Coordinates of C-alpha atoms in Angstrom, one line a residue:
M13 CA 125.2 158.8 -192.6
S14 CA 123.6 155.4 -191.8
K15 CA 122.7 152.7 -194.3
A16 CA 119.4 150.8 -194.7
I17 CA 117.7 148.6 -197.2
R18 CA 114.6 150.4 -198.5
L19 CA 111.7 149.4 -200.7
H20 CA 109.8 151.8 -203.0
Q21 CA 107.7 149.1 -204.6
T22 CA 107.0 145.4 -204.0
G23 CA 108.4 142.7 -206.2
G24 CA 111.5 140.6 -206.8
I25 CA 114.8 140.9 -205.1
E26 CA 115.7 143.8 -207.4
V27 CA 113.4 146.1 -205.3
L28 CA 115.8 145.9 -202.3
Q29 CA 117.9 149.1 -202.4
L30 CA 120.7 150.1 -200.1
E31 CA 120.3 153.8 -199.3
N32 CA 121.8 156.4 -197.0
V33 CA 119.4 157.4 -194.2
E34 CA 119.2 159.9 -191.5
V35 CA 118.8 158.4 -188.0
G36 CA 118.0 161.0 -185.4
D37 CA 117.9 160.9 -181.6
P38 CA 115.2 158.7 -179.9
G39 CA 112.0 160.4 -178.8
P40 CA 109.8 159.6 -175.8
G41 CA 109.6 155.9 -175.3
Q42 CA 112.2 155.2 -178.0
V43 CA 115.7 153.8 -178.1
R44 CA 118.5 154.1 -180.8
V45 CA 120.1 150.7 -181.5
R46 CA 123.3 150.0 -183.5
H47 CA 122.8 146.5 -185.0
T48 CA 125.5 143.8 -184.9
Y49 CA 123.4 141.2 -186.7
V50 CA 120.1 141.3 -188.6
A51 CA 118.1 138.1 -189.1
V52 CA 116.5 137.2 -192.4
N53 CA 113.1 135.5 -192.1
F54 CA 110.7 134.1 -194.7
I55 CA 108.1 136.7 -193.5
D56 CA 110.4 139.3 -194.9
I57 CA 109.9 137.8 -198.4
Y58 CA 106.1 138.1 -197.8
F59 CA 106.5 141.8 -197.2
R60 CA 108.9 142.3 -200.1
T61 CA 106.6 140.6 -202.6
G62 CA 103.4 142.3 -201.3
R63 CA 101.8 139.2 -199.9
Y64 CA 101.7 141.0 -196.6
P65 CA 100.9 144.7 -197.4
M66 CA 102.8 147.6 -195.8
P67 CA 103.0 151.4 -196.6
L68 CA 105.7 152.3 -199.2
P69 CA 108.4 153.4 -199.3
N70 CA 109.5 151.5 -196.2
G71 CA 112.3 149.5 -194.6
L72 CA 112.3 145.8 -194.2
G73 CA 112.8 143.3 -191.4
S74 CA 111.8 143.1 -187.8
D75 CA 114.4 140.8 -186.2
A76 CA 117.8 142.0 -185.0
V77 CA 120.3 142.3 -182.2
G78 CA 122.6 145.1 -181.2
V79 CA 123.7 147.7 -178.6
V80 CA 121.7 150.6 -177.3
E81 CA 123.3 153.9 -178.3
A82 CA 120.8 156.3 -176.7
V83 CA 117.5 156.2 -174.9
G84 CA 114.7 158.7 -175.1
P85 CA 112.7 160.4 -172.4
G86 CA 110.6 158.0 -170.3
V87 CA 112.7 154.9 -170.9
T88 CA 113.8 153.6 -167.6
D89 CA 114.5 149.9 -168.0
L90 CA 117.1 150.2 -170.8
Q91 CA 120.4 152.1 -170.9
A92 CA 123.2 153.0 -173.3
G93 CA 125.7 150.2 -173.8
Q94 CA 123.1 147.5 -173.1
R95 CA 122.8 144.5 -175.5
V96 CA 119.3 144.0 -176.8
G97 CA 117.4 142.1 -179.4
Y98 CA 113.9 142.3 -180.9
L99 CA 111.5 140.3 -183.1
M100 CA 108.6 142.6 -183.6
G101 CA 107.8 146.3 -184.1
P102 CA 108.0 148.5 -187.2
Q103 CA 109.7 147.3 -190.4
G104 CA 113.3 148.5 -190.8
A105 CA 115.7 146.0 -189.2
Y106 CA 117.8 145.8 -192.4
S107 CA 120.0 148.7 -191.4
D108 CA 123.1 149.5 -189.3
V109 CA 121.4 151.9 -186.9
R110 CA 117.7 152.6 -186.2
V111 CA 115.3 154.1 -183.6
M112 CA 113.0 151.5 -182.1
P113 CA 110.1 151.7 -179.6
A114 CA 111.6 150.5 -176.3
E115 CA 108.6 148.3 -175.6
W116 CA 109.8 145.8 -178.2
L117 CA 113.4 145.4 -177.0
I118 CA 114.5 142.3 -175.1
P119 CA 117.7 142.6 -172.9
L120 CA 120.2 139.9 -173.8
P121 CA 121.8 138.0 -170.9
D122 CA 125.5 137.5 -170.3
G123 CA 126.6 134.2 -171.6
I124 CA 124.6 134.5 -174.9
S125 CA 126.6 136.2 -177.6
D126 CA 125.1 138.6 -180.2
R127 CA 125.9 136.0 -182.9
T128 CA 123.9 133.3 -181.1
A129 CA 121.1 135.7 -180.2
S130 CA 120.7 136.6 -183.8
T131 CA 119.3 133.0 -184.4
L132 CA 117.0 133.2 -181.4
M133 CA 114.9 136.3 -181.5
M134 CA 112.2 135.5 -184.1
K135 CA 113.1 131.8 -184.6
G136 CA 113.6 130.8 -181.0
M137 CA 110.6 132.7 -179.9
T138 CA 108.5 131.2 -182.6
A139 CA 109.5 127.7 -181.4
Q140 CA 108.5 128.8 -177.9
Y141 CA 105.0 129.9 -178.8
L142 CA 104.4 127.0 -181.1
F143 CA 105.5 124.3 -178.6
R144 CA 104.6 126.0 -175.3
Q145 CA 101.5 128.0 -176.1
V146 CA 99.7 127.3 -179.4
Y147 CA 99.7 123.5 -178.7
P148 CA 101.5 123.0 -175.4
L149 CA 103.8 120.0 -175.5
K150 CA 104.2 118.2 -172.2
G151 CA 106.6 115.5 -173.2
G152 CA 106.0 112.0 -174.6
E153 CA 104.0 113.2 -177.7
T154 CA 104.9 112.3 -181.2
I155 CA 104.6 115.3 -183.5
L156 CA 105.0 116.1 -187.2
Y157 CA 107.0 119.3 -188.0
H158 CA 107.5 120.5 -191.5
A159 CA 110.8 122.2 -192.7
A160 CA 112.8 120.6 -189.8
A161 CA 116.1 121.9 -191.2
G162 CA 115.1 125.5 -191.5
G163 CA 115.8 128.4 -189.1
V164 CA 113.0 127.7 -186.8
G165 CA 113.1 124.0 -187.5
L166 CA 116.6 123.4 -186.1
I167 CA 115.6 125.1 -182.8
A168 CA 112.4 123.2 -182.8
C169 CA 114.4 119.9 -183.1
Q170 CA 116.4 120.8 -180.1
W171 CA 113.4 122.0 -178.0
A172 CA 111.5 118.8 -178.8
R173 CA 114.5 116.7 -177.6
A174 CA 114.7 118.8 -174.4
L175 CA 111.0 118.2 -173.8
G176 CA 111.2 114.4 -174.5
V177 CA 109.0 114.7 -177.6
T178 CA 109.4 112.4 -180.6
M179 CA 109.7 114.7 -183.6
I180 CA 109.0 113.5 -187.1
G181 CA 110.5 116.2 -189.4
T182 CA 110.1 116.8 -193.1
V183 CA 113.1 117.9 -195.2
S184 CA 113.8 118.2 -198.9
S185 CA 117.1 116.3 -199.1
D186 CA 119.2 113.7 -197.3
E187 CA 121.8 116.4 -196.4
K188 CA 119.1 118.3 -194.5
A189 CA 117.8 115.1 -193.0
A190 CA 121.2 114.5 -191.4
I191 CA 121.3 118.1 -190.1
A192 CA 117.8 117.8 -188.5
R193 CA 118.7 114.5 -186.8
E194 CA 121.9 115.9 -185.5
N195 CA 119.8 118.6 -183.8
G196 CA 117.4 116.2 -182.2
C197 CA 114.8 115.3 -184.8
T198 CA 113.9 111.6 -184.1
H199 CA 112.7 110.7 -187.6
T200 CA 113.0 112.5 -190.9
I201 CA 111.0 112.2 -194.1
V202 CA 112.6 113.3 -197.3
T203 CA 109.7 114.8 -199.2
T204 CA 111.3 114.4 -202.7
R205 CA 111.0 110.6 -202.4
E206 CA 108.8 109.7 -199.5
N207 CA 105.0 110.0 -199.0
I208 CA 104.6 112.1 -195.9
A209 CA 101.3 110.8 -194.5
A210 CA 102.1 107.1 -195.3
R211 CA 105.4 107.4 -193.5
V212 CA 103.8 109.2 -190.5
R213 CA 101.3 106.3 -190.2
E214 CA 104.1 103.8 -190.4
L215 CA 106.0 105.5 -187.7
T216 CA 103.0 105.8 -185.4
D217 CA 101.6 102.3 -185.9
G218 CA 98.7 103.7 -188.0
K219 CA 97.6 106.2 -185.3
G220 CA 98.8 109.5 -186.7
V221 CA 100.0 112.4 -184.7
P222 CA 98.0 114.7 -182.3
V223 CA 99.6 117.9 -183.8
V224 CA 101.2 119.0 -187.1
Y225 CA 103.2 122.2 -187.3
D226 CA 103.1 123.3 -190.9
S227 CA 105.0 126.4 -192.1
V228 CA 105.0 125.2 -195.8
G229 CA 101.3 125.7 -196.5
K230 CA 99.7 124.8 -199.8
D231 CA 102.1 122.0 -200.9
T232 CA 101.8 120.1 -197.6
L233 CA 98.2 120.8 -196.5
Q234 CA 96.7 117.5 -197.5
A235 CA 99.6 115.5 -196.1
S236 CA 99.3 117.4 -192.8
L237 CA 95.6 116.7 -192.6
D238 CA 96.1 113.0 -193.5
S239 CA 98.8 112.6 -190.8
L240 CA 96.5 113.7 -187.9
Q241 CA 94.7 111.6 -185.4
P242 CA 91.0 112.2 -184.9
R243 CA 90.5 115.6 -183.2
G244 CA 94.1 116.4 -183.9
T245 CA 95.4 119.9 -184.5
L246 CA 97.0 121.4 -187.5
V247 CA 99.0 124.5 -186.6
S248 CA 99.4 126.4 -189.9
N249 CA 102.2 128.8 -189.0
G250 CA 103.5 129.7 -192.5
T251 CA 102.8 129.6 -196.2
S252 CA 106.2 129.4 -197.9
S253 CA 104.7 127.4 -200.8
G254 CA 101.5 129.4 -201.1
P255 CA 98.3 130.3 -199.2
V256 CA 96.3 127.6 -197.5
V257 CA 92.6 127.2 -198.5
I258 CA 90.6 124.7 -196.5
D259 CA 87.1 123.3 -197.2
T260 CA 85.8 123.0 -193.7
M261 CA 84.0 119.8 -194.6
Q262 CA 87.5 118.3 -194.9
L263 CA 88.0 118.9 -191.2
A264 CA 85.1 116.6 -190.4
V265 CA 86.1 114.0 -192.9
K266 CA 89.6 113.9 -191.6
G267 CA 88.4 113.2 -188.0
S268 CA 86.9 116.4 -186.7
V269 CA 90.4 118.0 -186.7
W270 CA 91.2 121.5 -185.6
V271 CA 93.1 124.2 -187.6
T272 CA 94.7 127.3 -186.2
R273 CA 96.7 130.1 -187.9
P274 CA 98.6 131.7 -185.1
A275 CA 100.4 135.1 -185.2
M276 CA 103.3 135.9 -182.9
V277 CA 101.9 139.3 -181.9
H278 CA 98.9 137.6 -180.2
Y279 CA 101.2 135.3 -178.1
A280 CA 104.1 137.7 -177.3
T281 CA 102.1 140.6 -175.9
P282 CA 101.9 142.3 -173.5
R283 CA 105.7 143.0 -173.0
S284 CA 105.8 141.2 -169.6
H285 CA 104.7 138.0 -171.4
M286 CA 107.3 138.5 -174.2
L287 CA 110.0 138.8 -171.6
D288 CA 108.8 135.6 -169.9
M289 CA 109.0 133.8 -173.2
A290 CA 112.5 135.0 -173.8
T291 CA 113.6 133.9 -170.3
E292 CA 112.4 130.4 -170.9
L293 CA 114.3 130.3 -174.2
F294 CA 117.4 131.9 -172.8
D295 CA 117.4 129.4 -169.9
L296 CA 117.5 126.5 -172.3
V297 CA 120.3 128.1 -174.2
L298 CA 122.4 128.8 -171.1
A299 CA 121.8 125.2 -170.0
G300 CA 123.2 123.9 -173.3
K301 CA 120.0 122.4 -174.5
I302 CA 119.5 124.7 -177.4
R303 CA 122.4 126.1 -179.5
G304 CA 122.2 128.6 -182.3
E305 CA 124.8 129.8 -184.8
P306 CA 124.1 131.4 -188.2
K307 CA 124.5 129.0 -191.1
Q308 CA 124.6 131.7 -193.7
M309 CA 125.9 135.2 -193.4
F310 CA 125.7 138.1 -195.9
A311 CA 126.7 141.7 -195.8
L312 CA 123.8 144.2 -195.4
A313 CA 124.4 145.4 -199.0
D314 CA 123.8 141.8 -200.2
A315 CA 120.3 141.4 -198.7
A316 CA 119.0 140.6 -202.2
E317 CA 121.4 137.6 -202.4
A318 CA 120.2 136.5 -198.9
H319 CA 116.6 136.5 -200.2
R320 CA 117.6 134.6 -203.3
A321 CA 119.2 131.9 -201.2
L322 CA 116.3 131.6 -198.8
E323 CA 113.7 131.5 -201.6
S324 CA 115.6 128.8 -203.5
R325 CA 115.6 126.5 -200.5
Q326 CA 119.4 126.4 -200.6
T327 CA 119.7 127.4 -196.9
T328 CA 119.7 125.5 -193.6
G329 CA 119.2 127.0 -190.2
A330 CA 119.5 130.8 -189.7
T331 CA 120.5 133.4 -192.3
V332 CA 121.7 136.8 -191.1
L333 CA 122.9 140.1 -192.4
V334 CA 126.0 141.8 -191.0
P335 CA 125.9 145.6 -191.1

């Protein structure tokens, strides 16, 4: 009998229940995967609390790595024993074994361990689409990136350094500032004691930045808008502090700025494009320009504690569950 975290209602961490589940053979176009690591992402909290609706009862999580146990009819590009990862698809990654649609699985290259890959699937691919697609960075830009010591943030720090981008990163403590700088963040702003927009203007000789990547949301919205150059772009890629509500007149007042709310699914499909994104990411890892190791590890049965740590802002980098 396999184990999985299940939800029968939305709410606090107490709704996460470890249950026995039956996992059958894969059907047409499907693959059965035994997980080695399961990533915990802030979007999982949105699903758990009901901010993002889903049918109930249900599993949780959409980001994991593991080994293919069996393939169903019609699957020709994957085979038993192959190492794979995924970042999209149906909820249910918080489990030791599951059946997945083959179209969402990404083969892992030799030279990248499962442990490293567990930090790269959702988080590394998020950095890829933010920096290479949503607002393509060419090198030489100065950018503002919120939550620079988070799971995506530490990869973004390294990617910015690899591109030759000057990254200004916000963090909540001096300890997190040091971690962000160690990973390539050029300047850090400690939000508990520094004014974000004022510091950005100081660092850019009053010009502001052409783009802000903001996964925090409500609490940083005004600072993000105030940090932009005229016709700059606010990439609102998360709402960990609460939903973003914008009066469009503000966009004109702040300098005819642009706002976009991107979603991974629109940048990582079709499958061929997702695989190209992964190749760019993996090449940087294999070249030693991006490194990833989990900073916090919990047993699958302790998923609630992992959520507690992530929500309390106690974590840095990636958090994973070990089945």
